[in-house]
mmCIF file of C-alpha atoms in Angstrom:
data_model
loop_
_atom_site.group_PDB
_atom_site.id
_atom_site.type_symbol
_atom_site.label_atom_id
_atom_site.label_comp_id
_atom_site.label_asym_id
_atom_site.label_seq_id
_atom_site.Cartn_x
_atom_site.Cartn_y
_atom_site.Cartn_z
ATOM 1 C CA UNK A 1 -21.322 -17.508 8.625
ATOM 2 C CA UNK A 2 -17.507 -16.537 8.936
ATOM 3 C CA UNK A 3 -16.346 -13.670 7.100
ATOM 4 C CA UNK A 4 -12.402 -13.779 7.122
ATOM 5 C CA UNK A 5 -10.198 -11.397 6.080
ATOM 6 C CA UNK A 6 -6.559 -11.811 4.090
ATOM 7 C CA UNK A 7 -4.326 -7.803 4.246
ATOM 8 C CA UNK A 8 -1.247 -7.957 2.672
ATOM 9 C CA UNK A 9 1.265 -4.642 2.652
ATOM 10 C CA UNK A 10 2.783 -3.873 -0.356
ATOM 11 C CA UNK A 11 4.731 -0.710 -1.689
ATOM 12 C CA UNK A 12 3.345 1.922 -3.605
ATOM 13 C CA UNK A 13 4.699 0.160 -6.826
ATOM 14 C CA UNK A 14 1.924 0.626 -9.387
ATOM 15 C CA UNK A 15 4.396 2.915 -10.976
ATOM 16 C CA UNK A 16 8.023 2.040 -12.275
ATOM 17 C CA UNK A 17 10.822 3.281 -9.834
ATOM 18 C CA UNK A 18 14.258 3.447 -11.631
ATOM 19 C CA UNK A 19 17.082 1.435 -9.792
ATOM 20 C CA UNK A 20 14.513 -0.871 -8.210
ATOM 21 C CA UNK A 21 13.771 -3.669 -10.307
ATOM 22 C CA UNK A 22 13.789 -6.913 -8.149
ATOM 23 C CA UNK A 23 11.796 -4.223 -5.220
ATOM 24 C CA UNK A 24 9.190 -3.141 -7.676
ATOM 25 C CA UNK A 25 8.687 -6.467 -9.085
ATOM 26 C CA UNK A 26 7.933 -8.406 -5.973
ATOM 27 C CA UNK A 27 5.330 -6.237 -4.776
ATOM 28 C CA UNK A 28 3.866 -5.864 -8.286
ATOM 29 C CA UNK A 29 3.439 -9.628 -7.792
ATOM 30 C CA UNK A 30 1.830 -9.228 -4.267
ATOM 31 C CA UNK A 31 -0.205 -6.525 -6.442
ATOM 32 C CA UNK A 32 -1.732 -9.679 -8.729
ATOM 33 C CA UNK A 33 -1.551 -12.053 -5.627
ATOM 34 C CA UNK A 34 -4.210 -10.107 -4.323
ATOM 35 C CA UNK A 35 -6.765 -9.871 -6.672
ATOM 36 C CA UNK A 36 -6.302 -13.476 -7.855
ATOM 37 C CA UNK A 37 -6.705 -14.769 -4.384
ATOM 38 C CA UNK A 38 -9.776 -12.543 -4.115
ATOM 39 C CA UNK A 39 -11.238 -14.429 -6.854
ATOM 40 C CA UNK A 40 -10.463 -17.667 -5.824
ATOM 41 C CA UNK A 41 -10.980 -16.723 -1.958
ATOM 42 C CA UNK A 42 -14.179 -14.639 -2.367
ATOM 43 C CA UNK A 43 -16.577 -17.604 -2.493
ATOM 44 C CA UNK A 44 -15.687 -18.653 0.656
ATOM 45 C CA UNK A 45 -16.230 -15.262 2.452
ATOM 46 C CA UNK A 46 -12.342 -14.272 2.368
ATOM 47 C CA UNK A 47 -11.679 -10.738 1.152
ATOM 48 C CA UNK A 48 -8.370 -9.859 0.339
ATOM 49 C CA UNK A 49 -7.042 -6.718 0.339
ATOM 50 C CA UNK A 50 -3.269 -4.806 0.140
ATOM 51 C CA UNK A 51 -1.965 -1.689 2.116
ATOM 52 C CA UNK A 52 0.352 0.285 -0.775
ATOM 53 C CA UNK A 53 1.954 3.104 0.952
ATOM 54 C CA UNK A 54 4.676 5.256 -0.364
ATOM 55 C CA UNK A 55 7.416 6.364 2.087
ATOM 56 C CA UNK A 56 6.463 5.728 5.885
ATOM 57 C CA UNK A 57 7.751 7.953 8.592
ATOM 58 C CA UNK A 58 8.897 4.622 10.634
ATOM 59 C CA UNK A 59 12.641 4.740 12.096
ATOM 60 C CA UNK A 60 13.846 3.346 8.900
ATOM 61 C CA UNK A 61 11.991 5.430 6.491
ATOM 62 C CA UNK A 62 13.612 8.694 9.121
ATOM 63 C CA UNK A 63 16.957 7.070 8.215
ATOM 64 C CA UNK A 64 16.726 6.584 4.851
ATOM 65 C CA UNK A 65 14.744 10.124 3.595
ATOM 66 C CA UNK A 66 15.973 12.522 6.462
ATOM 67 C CA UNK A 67 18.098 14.096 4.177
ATOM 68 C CA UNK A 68 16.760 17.336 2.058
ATOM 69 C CA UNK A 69 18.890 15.509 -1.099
ATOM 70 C CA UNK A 70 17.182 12.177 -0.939
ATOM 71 C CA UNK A 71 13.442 13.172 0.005
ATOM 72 C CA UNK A 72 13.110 16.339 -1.781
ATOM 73 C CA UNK A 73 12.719 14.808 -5.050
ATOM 74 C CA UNK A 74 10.119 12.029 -3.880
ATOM 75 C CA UNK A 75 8.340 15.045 -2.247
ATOM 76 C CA UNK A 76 7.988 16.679 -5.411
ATOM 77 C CA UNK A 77 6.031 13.849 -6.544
ATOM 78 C CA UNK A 78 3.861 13.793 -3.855
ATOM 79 C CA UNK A 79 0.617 15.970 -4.308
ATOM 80 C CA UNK A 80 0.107 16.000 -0.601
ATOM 81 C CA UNK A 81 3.934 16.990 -0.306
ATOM 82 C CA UNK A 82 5.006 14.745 2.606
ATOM 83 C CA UNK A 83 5.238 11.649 3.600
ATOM 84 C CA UNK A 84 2.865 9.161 5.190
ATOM 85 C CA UNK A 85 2.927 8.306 8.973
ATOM 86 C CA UNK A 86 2.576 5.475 10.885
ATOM 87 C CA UNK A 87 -0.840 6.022 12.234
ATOM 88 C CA UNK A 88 -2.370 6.997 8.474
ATOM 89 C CA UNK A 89 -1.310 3.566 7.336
ATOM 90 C CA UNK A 90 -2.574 1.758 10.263
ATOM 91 C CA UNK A 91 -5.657 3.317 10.046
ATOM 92 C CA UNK A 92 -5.890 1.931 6.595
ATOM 93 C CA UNK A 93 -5.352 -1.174 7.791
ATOM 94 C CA UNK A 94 -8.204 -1.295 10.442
ATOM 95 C CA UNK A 95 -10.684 0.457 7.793
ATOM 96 C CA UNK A 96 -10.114 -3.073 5.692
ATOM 97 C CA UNK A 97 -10.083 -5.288 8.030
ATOM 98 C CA UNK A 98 -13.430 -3.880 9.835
ATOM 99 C CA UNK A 99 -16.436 -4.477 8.797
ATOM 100 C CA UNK A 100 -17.211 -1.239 7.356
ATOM 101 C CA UNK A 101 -15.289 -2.564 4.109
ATOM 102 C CA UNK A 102 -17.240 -5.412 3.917
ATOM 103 C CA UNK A 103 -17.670 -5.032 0.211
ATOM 104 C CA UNK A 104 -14.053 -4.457 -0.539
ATOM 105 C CA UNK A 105 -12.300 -7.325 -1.646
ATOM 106 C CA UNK A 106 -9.235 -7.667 -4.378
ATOM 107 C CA UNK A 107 -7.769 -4.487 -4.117
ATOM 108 C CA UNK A 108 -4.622 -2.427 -3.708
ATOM 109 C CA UNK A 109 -5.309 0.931 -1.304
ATOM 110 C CA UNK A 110 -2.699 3.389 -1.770
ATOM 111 C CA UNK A 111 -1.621 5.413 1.112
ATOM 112 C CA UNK A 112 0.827 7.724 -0.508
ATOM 113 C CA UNK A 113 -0.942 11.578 -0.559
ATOM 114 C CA UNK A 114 -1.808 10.908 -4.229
ATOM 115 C CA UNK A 115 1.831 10.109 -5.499
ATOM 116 C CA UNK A 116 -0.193 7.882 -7.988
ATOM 117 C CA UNK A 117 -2.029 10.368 -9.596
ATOM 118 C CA UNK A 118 1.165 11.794 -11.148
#
């Protein structure tokens, strides 16, 4: 029997940023997108997952929150008080697409150091 697999990466959007409508509302739609294809997917031995992380320490998140005036107040959200790198999120990935998550289908992992439980 195939079991297939179906990641999508999506922001850390479960909560309402200010100033970033059209942003939050696409991946609050890749959000639903995920579950509902995990309910129409799941009979056929697709799970579907998302990747949500909050600010990535890739060259462009460097650029954009390298300065103390931009990141300090995101960090002050941030339980964890920093931000995610590259290998945390990839080893998110390769947790749901193994098959040690083989029970995990229609849901949104957050990789943000607990940003959502603010």
């Amino acid at each position: 029997m195939c079991h297939s697999r179906l990641l999508w990466f999506a922001g850390d959007v479960q909560a309402a940023l200010a100033d970033h409508m059209v942003y939050c509302g696409t991946k609050g739609a890749v959000d639903m997108l995920t579950r509902t294809m995990a309910l129409e997917l799941g009979p056929h031995n697709i799970r579907v997952n998302s990747v949500n992380p909050t600010v990535v320490m890739t060259a462009m998140g460097k650029l954009g929150w390298s300065t103390a005036e931009k990141a300090d107040s995101m960090l002050a959200k941030i339980p964890l008080g920093r931000f995610a790198e590259v290998h945390e999120v990839v080893d998110a990935i390769i947790f749901l697409l193994s098959d040690k998550s083989s029970m995990v289908s229609g849901i949104s992992l957050p990789v943000d150091g607990g940003f959502l439980a603010c």
